[in-house]
XYZ file of C-alpha atoms in Angstrom:
258
model
C 137.456 100.273 130.809
C 134.227 98.958 132.341
C 132.027 96.519 130.462
C 129.254 99.140 130.448
C 131.489 101.614 128.607
C 132.483 98.971 126.067
C 128.911 98.227 125.015
C 128.055 99.830 121.689
C 125.067 97.752 120.578
C 121.772 98.429 122.328
C 118.541 96.476 121.768
C 115.738 98.908 122.589
C 111.987 98.401 122.884
C 110.170 101.127 120.982
C 106.884 100.631 122.809
C 103.482 99.926 121.261
C 103.317 102.869 118.874
C 102.920 106.309 120.447
C 106.253 108.098 120.289
C 106.051 109.169 123.934
C 105.621 105.605 125.204
C 109.257 104.694 124.758
C 111.128 104.496 128.066
C 113.318 107.379 129.217
C 116.334 105.062 128.923
C 115.374 104.084 125.401
C 114.966 107.709 124.335
C 118.364 108.595 125.816
C 120.027 105.745 123.942
C 118.464 106.973 120.704
C 119.735 110.509 121.348
C 123.299 109.177 121.615
C 123.013 106.775 118.674
C 125.241 107.118 115.635
C 123.381 104.299 113.865
C 119.783 103.064 114.230
C 118.358 99.883 112.739
C 114.606 99.990 113.255
C 111.753 97.616 112.481
C 110.204 99.851 109.846
C 107.107 97.765 109.287
C 105.952 98.208 112.899
C 107.870 100.983 114.680
C 106.458 104.506 114.563
C 108.946 106.523 112.431
C 108.398 109.535 114.713
C 110.634 107.751 117.214
C 113.536 108.473 114.876
C 113.194 112.138 115.848
C 114.949 111.119 119.081
C 118.023 110.233 116.985
C 118.734 113.304 114.820
C 122.405 112.497 114.173
C 121.981 108.791 113.389
C 122.328 106.975 110.110
C 119.071 105.017 109.847
C 118.443 101.550 108.407
C 115.015 99.960 107.951
C 115.263 96.278 108.884
C 111.983 95.489 107.099
C 114.064 95.554 103.910
C 117.081 93.702 105.324
C 118.127 90.117 105.924
C 119.628 88.958 109.219
C 123.054 88.906 107.594
C 122.644 92.507 106.426
C 121.579 93.630 109.907
C 124.599 91.934 111.432
C 126.923 93.485 108.873
C 125.756 96.982 109.886
C 126.231 96.063 113.557
C 129.779 94.780 112.943
C 130.758 97.868 110.975
C 129.343 100.209 113.620
C 131.096 98.345 116.425
C 134.402 98.307 114.578
C 134.100 102.052 114.043
C 133.393 102.751 117.718
C 129.866 103.936 116.959
C 126.787 103.650 119.190
C 124.107 101.532 117.520
C 120.491 101.112 118.579
C 118.542 98.126 117.303
C 115.000 99.450 117.709
C 112.336 96.760 117.977
C 108.596 97.171 118.289
C 106.965 96.852 121.716
C 109.258 94.904 124.029
C 112.040 93.066 122.204
C 111.546 89.912 124.277
C 108.085 89.261 122.779
C 108.164 88.100 119.146
C 111.222 90.282 118.590
C 113.552 87.741 116.926
C 116.380 89.123 119.075
C 117.932 85.845 120.238
C 119.317 85.022 116.810
C 120.983 88.437 116.631
C 122.398 88.161 120.155
C 123.795 84.691 119.493
C 125.720 85.995 116.488
C 127.020 88.956 118.488
C 128.168 86.514 121.189
C 129.966 84.490 118.551
C 131.697 87.646 117.299
C 132.630 88.775 120.799
C 130.564 91.969 120.517
C 129.018 93.211 123.766
C 125.388 94.371 123.829
C 122.617 95.219 126.251
C 118.820 95.409 126.277
C 116.333 98.121 127.160
C 112.751 96.923 127.748
C 109.687 98.470 126.170
C 105.913 98.564 126.560
C 104.368 95.656 124.665
C 101.222 96.068 122.575
C 99.034 94.156 125.016
C 99.784 96.780 127.676
C 99.219 99.600 125.224
C 95.858 98.004 124.418
C 94.891 97.611 128.075
C 95.654 101.272 128.680
C 93.527 102.308 125.710
C 90.632 100.216 127.019
C 91.269 101.000 130.719
C 91.443 97.264 131.429
C 92.824 95.321 134.349
C 93.818 91.894 133.074
C 93.975 90.244 136.509
C 90.726 90.863 138.364
C 90.361 88.866 141.612
C 87.707 86.190 141.283
C 87.772 86.402 137.473
C 91.317 85.854 136.193
C 94.742 85.999 137.786
C 96.709 85.091 134.683
C 97.495 86.713 131.353
C 98.453 84.357 128.524
C 100.411 85.957 125.671
C 100.388 83.794 122.577
C 99.833 83.633 118.822
C 98.405 81.414 116.123
C 100.809 79.311 114.099
C 101.816 80.983 110.853
C 105.212 81.154 109.164
C 106.554 80.427 112.639
C 105.163 77.236 114.180
C 103.703 77.034 117.676
C 104.632 74.013 119.846
C 101.734 71.504 120.088
C 101.427 71.947 123.856
C 100.904 75.690 123.300
C 97.883 75.423 121.035
C 95.075 77.975 121.272
C 92.793 75.194 122.521
C 95.115 74.219 125.361
C 95.354 77.804 126.588
C 91.638 78.455 126.098
C 90.891 75.592 128.481
C 92.119 77.777 131.349
C 89.528 80.490 130.526
C 91.940 83.115 131.816
C 92.754 86.373 130.040
C 94.481 85.978 126.689
C 96.353 88.446 124.470
C 96.765 86.971 121.011
C 99.325 88.512 118.668
C 99.949 88.101 114.939
C 96.647 86.370 114.223
C 94.361 88.995 112.675
C 94.362 87.316 109.267
C 93.067 84.061 110.805
C 90.180 85.247 112.974
C 87.604 82.697 111.828
C 89.968 79.841 112.648
C 91.010 81.549 115.879
C 87.383 81.907 116.961
C 86.657 78.245 116.298
C 89.714 77.149 118.241
C 88.963 79.436 121.191
C 85.450 77.997 121.449
C 86.636 74.416 120.956
C 89.145 74.978 123.725
C 86.710 76.173 126.343
C 85.547 79.762 125.903
C 81.894 80.244 125.043
C 80.807 82.123 121.946
C 79.547 84.866 124.298
C 82.912 85.385 126.036
C 83.912 89.070 125.880
C 86.660 89.927 123.421
C 88.371 92.997 122.048
C 90.084 93.819 118.787
C 92.605 96.657 119.042
C 94.151 97.935 115.824
C 97.521 99.741 116.161
C 97.236 100.266 119.907
C 98.315 103.786 121.014
C 99.002 104.985 117.447
C 97.071 108.074 116.256
C 95.058 105.793 113.951
C 94.173 103.338 116.726
C 90.813 101.577 116.509
C 89.347 99.503 119.314
C 86.257 97.344 119.452
C 84.621 95.370 122.255
C 82.632 92.373 121.044
C 82.087 88.664 121.684
C 84.469 85.902 120.667
C 81.988 84.814 118.017
C 81.968 88.323 116.497
C 85.709 88.879 116.055
C 85.901 88.045 112.336
C 82.760 90.055 111.550
C 84.057 93.117 113.405
C 87.413 92.940 111.629
C 85.779 92.623 108.202
C 83.339 95.477 108.861
C 86.203 97.775 109.799
C 88.708 96.590 107.180
C 91.196 95.317 109.758
C 93.469 92.676 108.261
C 96.736 93.075 110.203
C 98.524 94.968 112.995
C 95.789 94.235 115.519
C 95.748 92.494 118.862
C 93.006 90.136 120.027
C 92.075 90.129 123.705
C 89.826 87.455 125.197
C 88.401 86.949 128.652
C 85.706 87.932 131.115
C 87.844 90.784 132.503
C 87.058 92.748 129.343
C 83.412 93.332 130.184
C 82.630 92.099 133.697
C 81.576 94.218 136.671
C 81.333 91.126 138.874
C 84.720 90.755 140.539
C 86.203 90.685 144.024
C 87.917 93.750 145.429
C 91.596 93.368 146.209
C 92.334 92.298 149.773
C 95.402 94.526 149.735
C 93.341 97.636 150.447
C 90.651 96.070 152.636
C 90.214 97.747 156.034
C 90.306 94.384 157.840
C 93.522 93.245 156.136
C 96.943 93.857 157.702
C 100.078 94.294 155.650
C 103.722 95.036 156.369
C 102.860 98.727 156.132
C 99.350 98.948 157.592
C 97.513 97.353 160.525
C 93.895 96.289 160.053
C 91.529 98.937 161.404
C 88.461 96.730 161.912
């Protein structure tokens, strides 16, 4: 039997919220699933419609040990199990600790990527994060909370680059975040965006300045489940066009015409 056929545990990215933004592969895995453990505090429950025959567990109410116990039982019973994480599991998904335990138990697993919230937010705002002449980097980070952030990855150290930033899990600390962004190098006038539940039906999105983030959140009663975007790409019209499509630029597939 091939290794692929032996795998019964599948880590799947649910996408940012909208039920049709899961990957085709992820949807197919859900259709075959006998058991689904989903991150109930963040994953759109409509995604469970893809798994009509599955026994469903909400990991928001479970400990790591309880999650692993369900995985072990499903594997022992020859059942297909999908561990459904919000966005892409590799970003703030707490998947490594689950995978390490599965390795220890000799249980095979695989991963299916998903669309992270920062890409759901950029689609909602029709943004390009990497505009030539403005920013060619996207920094994905968070404020320290229950989980610490390494000192070399402070908001100030990243802000010094003045590139585009997508800041997760920090909506409850916007006043502190604003101060640290400005102390690090952004000006108070730097464009910013606050996107609440990107791609969900109840999505809210606001373009403002870094200095206005806390005020905008308070005015709209946004206290969690929002993404902060920072950088000139959010509002600028002053950028360089890509050389890739320039008439005087040759590529492997096209010879310059002028």
